[in-house]
């Protein structure tokens, strides 16, 4: 049986369960239980905090997992990124107070930056040759400049409204992220076959989403014209 780890609750939970459902996989119970088995596919589902998923996949407690690419990169575990799933899209960005003059990344030099993404930020600053102090906090990062905890922040952004509400402006995009399917590097032969079966279904779901099914009444004589019209 293939074991998959998905988020217990939060932004990726619904889309992860929906994806399994669209793949024709029926789950027995809700996510109140931490573990469930699929009815019609040899799949066991573990509901976990997203931050723990890369470690569980690395340890082989779960064979595969659905997690944001941002978490995958931050945790830097030696596991495979198998498929980009197209939901949970966001970016990891640096933001500064609106009033702060900002022209280039060099303006970050000497600043104190609050973030939950220390590892990604550290690498980014190093690559850009910037020396800044990184202050790790685990949540509510956007209020850090407002309460004098930091000069800038590095956090996830989707609509940008949280930054706006907190008087911040996005100045650098470090990473564009979405939910990804990850897998342990040493899957058994049986589980590799099951993963391939699952991937085939995920691909079909994705292809179906990119196509439209259209029904119309038309005279036979116009069929060629209509066909060319839709192809265009
Ligand atoms: O409890 P658990 O640890 O599992 O969940 P969590 O609270 O750590 O994560 P969660 O559920 O907030 O996010 C899970 C994943 O969703 C993230 O790792 C990202 O891959 C993805 N994702 C997509 C986002 C966002 N969009 C997002 N906007 N994760 C967080 N945010 C937050 C962001 O941190 C900021 O506080 O939303 C706020 C900004 O949103 P906007 O729309 O105002 O810009
Ligand atoms: Zn988390």
Coordinates of C-alpha atoms and ligand atoms in Angstrom, one line a residue:
X1 CA 0.0 0.0 0.0
X2 CA 1.2 3.5 -0.9
X3 CA 1.3 6.0 2.0
X4 CA 0.7 9.7 1.2
X5 CA 1.1 12.6 3.6
X6 CA -1.2 15.6 3.1
X7 CA -1.8 18.7 5.2
X8 CA -4.2 18.2 8.1
X9 CA -5.8 21.6 7.8
X10 CA -4.9 24.8 6.2
X11 CA -4.5 26.2 2.7
X12 CA -3.5 22.9 0.9
X13 CA -5.9 20.6 2.7
X14 CA -9.0 21.0 0.5
X15 CA -7.2 21.0 -2.8
X16 CA -5.2 17.9 -1.8
X17 CA -8.3 16.0 -0.9
X18 CA -10.1 17.3 -4.1
X19 CA -7.2 16.1 -6.2
X20 CA -7.4 12.6 -4.8
X21 CA -11.2 12.6 -5.4
X22 CA -10.8 13.8 -9.0
X23 CA -8.3 10.9 -9.4
X24 CA -11.3 8.7 -8.5
X25 CA -9.9 7.9 -5.0
X26 CA -12.5 7.7 -2.3
X27 CA -11.4 8.4 1.3
X28 CA -13.1 6.6 4.1
X29 CA -13.1 9.2 6.8
X30 CA -12.7 12.9 7.2
X31 CA -9.5 14.6 8.4
X32 CA -10.5 14.5 12.0
X33 CA -8.7 11.2 12.0
X34 CA -5.0 11.5 11.5
X35 CA -4.9 8.4 9.2
X36 CA -7.4 7.0 6.7
X37 CA -7.4 4.4 4.0
X38 CA -8.8 4.8 0.5
X39 CA -11.7 2.6 -0.5
X40 CA -10.8 1.9 -4.1
X41 CA -7.0 2.4 -4.4
X42 CA -4.2 0.9 -2.3
X43 CA -3.5 4.2 -0.6
X44 CA -3.1 5.2 3.1
X45 CA -3.5 8.9 3.8
X46 CA -1.8 10.6 6.8
X47 CA -3.0 14.1 7.8
X48 CA 0.0 16.1 9.1
X49 CA 1.3 19.6 9.6
X50 CA 2.9 20.8 6.3
X51 CA 6.2 21.5 8.0
X52 CA 6.6 17.9 9.0
X53 CA 5.8 16.3 5.6
X54 CA 9.3 16.5 4.0
X55 CA 10.8 14.8 7.0
X56 CA 8.2 12.0 7.0
X57 CA 8.7 11.4 3.3
X58 CA 12.5 11.5 3.8
X59 CA 12.2 8.9 6.7
X60 CA 9.9 6.7 4.6
X61 CA 7.1 7.0 7.1
X62 CA 5.2 8.3 4.2
X63 CA 6.2 7.3 0.6
X64 CA 4.9 10.5 -1.0
X65 CA 3.5 13.8 0.2
X66 CA 1.8 17.0 -1.0
X67 CA 3.5 20.2 0.3
X68 CA 4.3 23.7 -0.9
X69 CA 7.5 24.0 -2.8
X70 CA 8.4 26.7 -0.3
X71 CA 8.3 24.2 2.5
X72 CA 10.2 21.6 0.5
X73 CA 13.0 24.0 -0.3
X74 CA 13.2 25.4 3.3
X75 CA 13.4 21.9 4.8
X76 CA 16.0 20.9 2.2
X77 CA 15.4 17.1 2.6
X78 CA 16.8 14.8 0.0
X79 CA 13.5 13.8 -1.5
X80 CA 12.2 14.0 -5.1
X81 CA 9.9 16.7 -6.5
X82 CA 7.7 14.5 -8.7
X83 CA 4.9 16.8 -10.0
X84 CA 3.8 20.4 -9.8
X85 CA 0.2 20.3 -8.9
X86 CA -0.9 23.8 -9.9
X87 CA -2.7 24.9 -6.7
X88 CA -1.5 26.7 -3.6
X89 CA 0.3 29.2 -5.7
X90 CA 2.2 32.0 -3.9
X91 CA 5.5 33.7 -3.9
X92 CA 8.1 34.1 -1.2
X93 CA 9.0 37.8 -1.2
X94 CA 10.8 40.5 0.7
X95 CA 8.8 43.5 1.8
X96 CA 9.7 46.7 3.4
X97 CA 7.6 49.6 5.0
X98 CA 5.9 51.6 2.3
X99 CA 7.7 54.8 3.4
X100 CA 11.2 53.3 3.0
X101 CA 13.0 54.4 -0.1
X102 CA 13.9 51.2 -2.0
X103 CA 15.7 50.9 -5.3
X104 CA 17.8 47.7 -5.5
X105 CA 18.5 44.6 -3.4
X106 CA 21.6 46.4 -2.1
X107 CA 19.2 48.5 0.0
X108 CA 18.7 45.4 2.2
X109 CA 22.3 45.6 3.4
X110 CA 22.6 46.0 7.1
X111 CA 18.8 45.5 7.7
X112 CA 17.2 43.2 10.1
X113 CA 14.8 40.9 8.3
X114 CA 12.1 38.8 10.0
X115 CA 11.1 35.5 8.4
X116 CA 10.0 31.9 8.9
X117 CA 12.1 31.0 5.9
X118 CA 15.6 31.4 7.3
X119 CA 17.3 28.9 5.1
X120 CA 15.9 30.1 1.7
X121 CA 16.5 33.8 2.8
X122 CA 20.0 33.1 3.9
X123 CA 20.9 31.5 0.6
X124 CA 19.3 34.3 -1.4
X125 CA 21.1 37.1 0.6
X126 CA 24.4 35.2 0.2
X127 CA 23.9 34.8 -3.6
X128 CA 23.3 38.6 -3.8
X129 CA 26.2 39.4 -1.6
X130 CA 24.0 41.1 1.0
X131 CA 24.8 41.2 4.7
X132 CA 21.6 41.4 6.7
X133 CA 20.5 40.1 10.1
X134 CA 17.9 37.3 9.9
X135 CA 15.4 37.2 12.7
X136 CA 13.4 34.0 12.8
X137 CA 9.8 34.1 13.8
X138 CA 7.2 31.4 13.2
X139 CA 4.1 33.4 12.5
X140 CA 2.5 36.9 12.0
X141 CA 5.7 38.0 10.3
X142 CA 4.0 41.0 8.6
X143 CA 3.6 42.8 11.9
X144 CA 7.3 42.7 12.7
X145 CA 8.3 46.1 11.1
X146 CA 5.3 47.8 12.7
X147 CA 6.3 46.7 16.2
X148 CA 9.9 47.5 15.8
X149 CA 11.1 43.9 15.6
X150 CA 12.6 44.1 12.2
X151 CA 13.2 46.6 9.3
X152 CA 11.9 44.2 6.6
X153 CA 10.2 40.8 6.2
X154 CA 10.4 37.8 4.0
X155 CA 7.1 35.9 3.8
X156 CA 4.6 34.3 1.5
X157 CA 2.4 36.5 -0.5
X158 CA -0.6 35.7 -2.7
X159 CA -3.0 38.6 -3.1
X160 CA -0.8 41.1 -1.4
X161 CA -3.6 42.3 0.8
X162 CA -1.8 41.3 4.1
X163 CA 1.2 43.4 3.1
X164 CA -1.0 46.3 2.1
X165 CA -2.9 46.2 5.4
X166 CA 0.3 46.2 7.3
X167 CA 1.8 49.2 5.4
X168 CA 4.4 47.1 3.6
X169 CA 5.4 46.9 -0.1
X170 CA 6.8 43.9 -1.9
X171 CA 10.3 44.7 -3.2
X172 CA 11.9 41.3 -4.2
X173 CA 10.4 38.0 -5.2
X174 CA 12.7 35.2 -4.0
X175 CA 10.6 32.2 -5.1
X176 CA 7.4 31.4 -7.0
X177 CA 5.8 28.4 -5.3
X178 CA 2.9 26.0 -5.7
X179 CA 1.9 22.7 -4.2
X180 CA 4.1 19.8 -5.3
X181 CA 4.0 16.0 -5.1
X182 CA 7.1 14.7 -3.4
X183 CA 8.4 11.2 -3.1
X184 CA 10.9 9.2 -1.1
X185 CA 14.0 8.4 -3.2
X186 CA 13.9 4.6 -2.3
X187 CA 10.4 3.5 -3.1
X188 CA 9.9 -0.2 -3.4
X189 CA 9.1 -1.6 -6.8
X190 CA 5.4 -2.1 -5.9
X191 CA 5.1 1.5 -4.6
X192 CA 6.9 2.9 -7.6
X193 CA 4.2 1.2 -9.8
X194 CA 1.5 2.6 -7.6
X195 CA 3.0 6.1 -7.8
X196 CA 3.1 5.8 -11.6
X197 CA -0.6 4.7 -11.6
X198 CA -1.4 7.7 -9.4
X199 CA 0.6 10.1 -11.6
X200 CA -1.2 8.8 -14.7
X201 CA -4.5 9.8 -13.1
X202 CA -3.2 13.2 -11.9
X203 CA -2.0 13.9 -15.5
X204 CA -5.5 13.0 -16.8
X205 CA -7.1 15.3 -14.3
X206 CA -4.8 18.1 -15.4
X207 CA -5.3 17.4 -19.1
X208 CA -9.1 17.3 -18.6
X209 CA -8.9 20.7 -16.9
X210 CA -7.1 22.2 -19.9
X211 CA -9.8 21.1 -22.3
X212 CA -13.4 22.2 -22.8
X213 CA -16.3 19.8 -23.7
X214 CA -18.6 21.7 -26.1
X215 CA -22.0 20.4 -27.4
X216 CA -23.8 22.2 -30.2
X217 CA -26.2 21.6 -33.0
X218 CA -24.9 22.5 -36.5
X219 CA -25.5 21.6 -40.1
X220 CA -23.1 18.9 -41.4
X221 CA -22.0 21.3 -44.1
X222 CA -20.5 23.6 -41.5
X223 CA -18.6 21.0 -39.6
X224 CA -15.2 21.8 -41.2
X225 CA -15.6 25.5 -40.6
X226 CA -16.5 25.0 -36.9
X227 CA -13.6 22.7 -36.4
X228 CA -11.2 25.2 -37.9
X229 CA -12.7 28.0 -35.8
X230 CA -12.2 26.1 -32.5
X231 CA -8.7 24.9 -33.5
X232 CA -7.8 28.6 -34.0
Ligands
LIG1 O1 -0.8 24.0 10.3 P1 0.2 23.9 9.2 O2 1.7 24.1 9.7 O3 0.1 22.6 8.4 O4 -0.1 25.1 8.2 P2 0.6 26.5 8.0 O5 -0.2 27.5 8.8 O6 2.1 26.5 8.2 O7 0.4 26.7 6.4 P3 -0.8 27.3 5.6 O8 -2.0 26.4 5.6 O9 -1.0 28.8 5.9 O10 -0.1 27.3 4.1 C1 0.2 26.1 3.5 C2 0.9 26.4 2.2 O11 0.0 27.1 1.4 C3 2.1 27.2 2.2 O12 3.3 26.5 2.6 C4 2.2 27.7 0.8 O13 2.8 26.8 0.0 C5 0.7 27.8 0.4 N1 0.2 29.2 0.3 C6 -0.4 29.8 -0.7 C7 0.2 30.1 1.3 C8 -0.4 31.3 0.8 N2 -0.7 31.1 -0.5 C9 -0.5 32.5 1.7 N3 -1.0 33.5 1.2 N4 0.6 30.1 2.6 C10 0.5 31.2 3.4 N5 -0.1 32.3 3.0 C11 -0.2 33.4 4.0 C12 1.1 34.2 4.1 O14 2.0 33.6 5.0 C13 0.6 35.6 4.6 O15 0.4 35.6 6.0 O16 -1.2 34.3 3.7 C14 -0.8 35.7 4.0 C15 -0.6 36.5 2.7 O17 -1.7 36.3 1.9 P4 -2.2 37.5 1.0 O18 -3.3 37.0 0.1 O19 -2.8 38.6 1.9 O20 -1.0 38.0 0.2
LIG2 ZN1 3.2 25.0 8.7

